[in-house]
mmCIF file of C-alpha atoms in Angstrom:
data_model
loop_
_atom_site.group_PDB
_atom_site.id
_atom_site.type_symbol
_atom_site.label_atom_id
_atom_site.label_comp_id
_atom_site.label_asym_id
_atom_site.label_seq_id
_atom_site.Cartn_x
_atom_site.Cartn_y
_atom_site.Cartn_z
ATOM 1 C CA UNK M 1 64.285 47.723 14.724
ATOM 2 C CA UNK M 2 61.921 45.190 13.227
ATOM 3 C CA UNK M 3 59.114 46.175 10.890
ATOM 4 C CA UNK M 4 56.098 43.897 10.632
ATOM 5 C CA UNK M 5 53.339 44.014 8.021
ATOM 6 C CA UNK M 6 50.309 41.742 8.224
ATOM 7 C CA UNK M 7 48.104 40.711 5.324
ATOM 8 C CA UNK M 8 45.439 38.173 4.485
ATOM 9 C CA UNK M 9 42.523 39.380 6.563
ATOM 10 C CA UNK M 10 39.028 39.681 5.187
ATOM 11 C CA UNK M 11 35.427 38.596 5.413
ATOM 12 C CA UNK M 12 34.662 34.878 5.634
ATOM 13 C CA UNK M 13 31.648 32.787 6.550
ATOM 14 C CA UNK M 14 31.593 30.711 9.692
ATOM 15 C CA UNK M 15 33.321 27.404 9.100
ATOM 16 C CA UNK M 16 35.634 28.901 6.520
ATOM 17 C CA UNK M 17 39.379 29.428 6.499
ATOM 18 C CA UNK M 18 41.851 32.269 6.188
ATOM 19 C CA UNK M 19 45.613 32.421 6.153
ATOM 20 C CA UNK M 20 47.249 35.462 7.654
ATOM 21 C CA UNK M 21 50.786 36.410 6.706
ATOM 22 C CA UNK M 22 53.265 38.660 8.449
ATOM 23 C CA UNK M 23 56.294 39.967 6.579
ATOM 24 C CA UNK M 24 59.237 41.036 8.728
ATOM 25 C CA UNK M 25 62.149 43.266 7.848
ATOM 26 C CA UNK M 26 65.026 44.791 9.707
ATOM 27 C CA UNK M 27 67.015 42.806 12.223
ATOM 28 C CA UNK M 28 67.734 39.084 12.013
ATOM 29 C CA UNK M 29 64.341 37.426 11.969
ATOM 30 C CA UNK M 30 65.532 34.193 13.548
ATOM 31 C CA UNK M 31 66.560 36.098 16.695
ATOM 32 C CA UNK M 32 62.886 36.655 17.484
ATOM 33 C CA UNK M 33 60.094 34.510 18.806
ATOM 34 C CA UNK M 34 56.891 35.486 17.032
ATOM 35 C CA UNK M 35 53.311 35.760 18.142
ATOM 36 C CA UNK M 36 49.853 36.509 16.889
ATOM 37 C CA UNK M 37 47.415 38.493 19.016
ATOM 38 C CA UNK M 38 43.900 39.701 18.342
ATOM 39 C CA UNK M 39 41.652 42.440 19.601
ATOM 40 C CA UNK M 40 37.883 42.446 19.245
ATOM 41 C CA UNK M 41 35.850 45.647 19.643
ATOM 42 C CA UNK M 42 35.553 46.613 23.294
ATOM 43 C CA UNK M 43 37.885 43.864 24.421
ATOM 44 C CA UNK M 44 41.505 43.608 25.492
ATOM 45 C CA UNK M 45 44.155 42.394 23.095
ATOM 46 C CA UNK M 46 44.683 38.676 23.637
ATOM 47 C CA UNK M 47 47.298 36.101 22.762
ATOM 48 C CA UNK M 48 46.358 33.725 19.951
ATOM 49 C CA UNK M 49 49.483 31.777 19.034
ATOM 50 C CA UNK M 50 53.253 31.874 19.364
ATOM 51 C CA UNK M 51 56.250 30.162 17.825
ATOM 52 C CA UNK M 52 59.854 29.826 18.889
ATOM 53 C CA UNK M 53 62.778 31.225 16.929
ATOM 54 C CA UNK M 54 63.474 27.980 15.121
ATOM 55 C CA UNK M 55 59.825 27.064 14.687
ATOM 56 C CA UNK M 56 60.360 23.950 16.756
ATOM 57 C CA UNK M 57 57.665 24.726 19.311
ATOM 58 C CA UNK M 58 54.270 26.374 19.037
ATOM 59 C CA UNK M 59 51.764 27.587 21.598
ATOM 60 C CA UNK M 60 48.065 28.368 21.338
ATOM 61 C CA UNK M 61 45.269 29.939 23.285
ATOM 62 C CA UNK M 62 42.705 27.358 24.335
ATOM 63 C CA UNK M 63 40.060 29.109 22.236
ATOM 64 C CA UNK M 64 41.919 28.385 18.975
ATOM 65 C CA UNK M 65 43.699 25.114 19.755
ATOM 66 C CA UNK M 66 43.006 22.529 17.066
ATOM 67 C CA UNK M 67 41.698 25.156 14.624
ATOM 68 C CA UNK M 68 44.625 27.551 14.121
ATOM 69 C CA UNK M 69 48.227 26.802 13.191
ATOM 70 C CA UNK M 70 51.195 29.146 13.385
ATOM 71 C CA UNK M 71 54.291 28.610 11.253
ATOM 72 C CA UNK M 72 57.322 30.544 10.094
ATOM 73 C CA UNK M 73 59.822 30.628 7.268
ATOM 74 C CA UNK M 74 63.052 32.151 8.548
ATOM 75 C CA UNK M 75 64.601 32.281 5.080
ATOM 76 C CA UNK M 76 61.719 34.444 3.846
ATOM 77 C CA UNK M 77 61.269 36.455 7.063
ATOM 78 C CA UNK M 78 57.644 35.368 7.216
ATOM 79 C CA UNK M 79 55.245 34.106 9.853
ATOM 80 C CA UNK M 80 51.819 32.680 9.105
ATOM 81 C CA UNK M 81 48.584 31.951 10.903
ATOM 82 C CA UNK M 82 46.373 29.347 9.264
ATOM 83 C CA UNK M 83 42.850 29.723 10.636
ATOM 84 C CA UNK M 84 40.328 26.943 10.009
ATOM 85 C CA UNK M 85 36.774 26.323 11.216
ATOM 86 C CA UNK M 86 36.371 30.016 11.865
ATOM 87 C CA UNK M 87 33.668 31.198 14.236
ATOM 88 C CA UNK M 88 31.988 34.598 14.582
ATOM 89 C CA UNK M 89 33.807 35.028 17.903
ATOM 90 C CA UNK M 90 37.108 34.975 15.995
ATOM 91 C CA UNK M 91 36.195 38.367 14.529
ATOM 92 C CA UNK M 92 38.933 40.816 15.514
ATOM 93 C CA UNK M 93 41.918 42.766 14.328
ATOM 94 C CA UNK M 94 44.857 40.360 14.241
ATOM 95 C CA UNK M 95 48.360 41.569 15.073
ATOM 96 C CA UNK M 96 51.748 40.038 14.448
ATOM 97 C CA UNK M 97 54.408 40.668 17.104
ATOM 98 C CA UNK M 98 58.107 39.963 17.594
ATOM 99 C CA UNK M 99 59.822 39.154 20.871
ATOM 100 C CA UNK M 100 63.617 39.174 21.101
ATOM 101 C CA UNK M 101 64.818 35.927 22.619
ATOM 102 C CA UNK M 102 64.012 32.284 23.041
ATOM 103 C CA UNK M 103 60.901 32.449 25.174
ATOM 104 C CA UNK M 104 57.444 32.770 23.629
ATOM 105 C CA UNK M 105 55.414 35.112 25.792
ATOM 106 C CA UNK M 106 51.634 35.281 25.974
ATOM 107 C CA UNK M 107 51.356 38.859 27.222
ATOM 108 C CA UNK M 108 51.464 42.040 25.174
ATOM 109 C CA UNK M 109 54.378 43.530 27.093
ATOM 110 C CA UNK M 110 56.529 40.476 26.333
ATOM 111 C CA UNK M 111 56.771 41.688 22.738
ATOM 112 C CA UNK M 112 59.050 44.357 21.348
ATOM 113 C CA UNK M 113 57.611 45.092 17.915
ATOM 114 C CA UNK M 114 54.111 45.089 16.455
ATOM 115 C CA UNK M 115 52.471 45.258 13.073
ATOM 116 C CA UNK M 116 49.551 47.513 12.226
ATOM 117 C CA UNK M 117 47.002 44.702 12.236
ATOM 118 C CA UNK M 118 44.676 43.077 9.721
ATOM 119 C CA UNK M 119 40.915 42.814 10.131
ATOM 120 C CA UNK M 120 39.187 39.437 10.184
ATOM 121 C CA UNK M 121 35.396 39.309 10.104
ATOM 122 C CA UNK M 122 33.567 35.998 10.416
ATOM 123 C CA UNK M 123 29.894 36.120 9.497
ATOM 124 C CA UNK M 124 27.353 33.686 10.904
#
């Protein structure tokens, strides 16, 4: 079992920045690829960013490429999502997820464990 707890969400003006954090506990963190997803009201949950077990490779949705950055600290069992140049369309609940193995998936069912989510609201 892996437990994931997100933090760092909030209300920010368009153009601003937020840094989301995800604290993991349980099994060996470095065994898991990690991802961030988001879900806006009335929409499906979508992939935002992913990172390999070592942190050596990262992947992004086209909508956030160049604005968001995912990183991890395996010693601290933490994964982060730095979000810059935020837009109103980034408003959503953001979820951290863990996938056992080397491959970073971009679909919900690729992931084995999920956090409870943290709300991000970007005002125009």
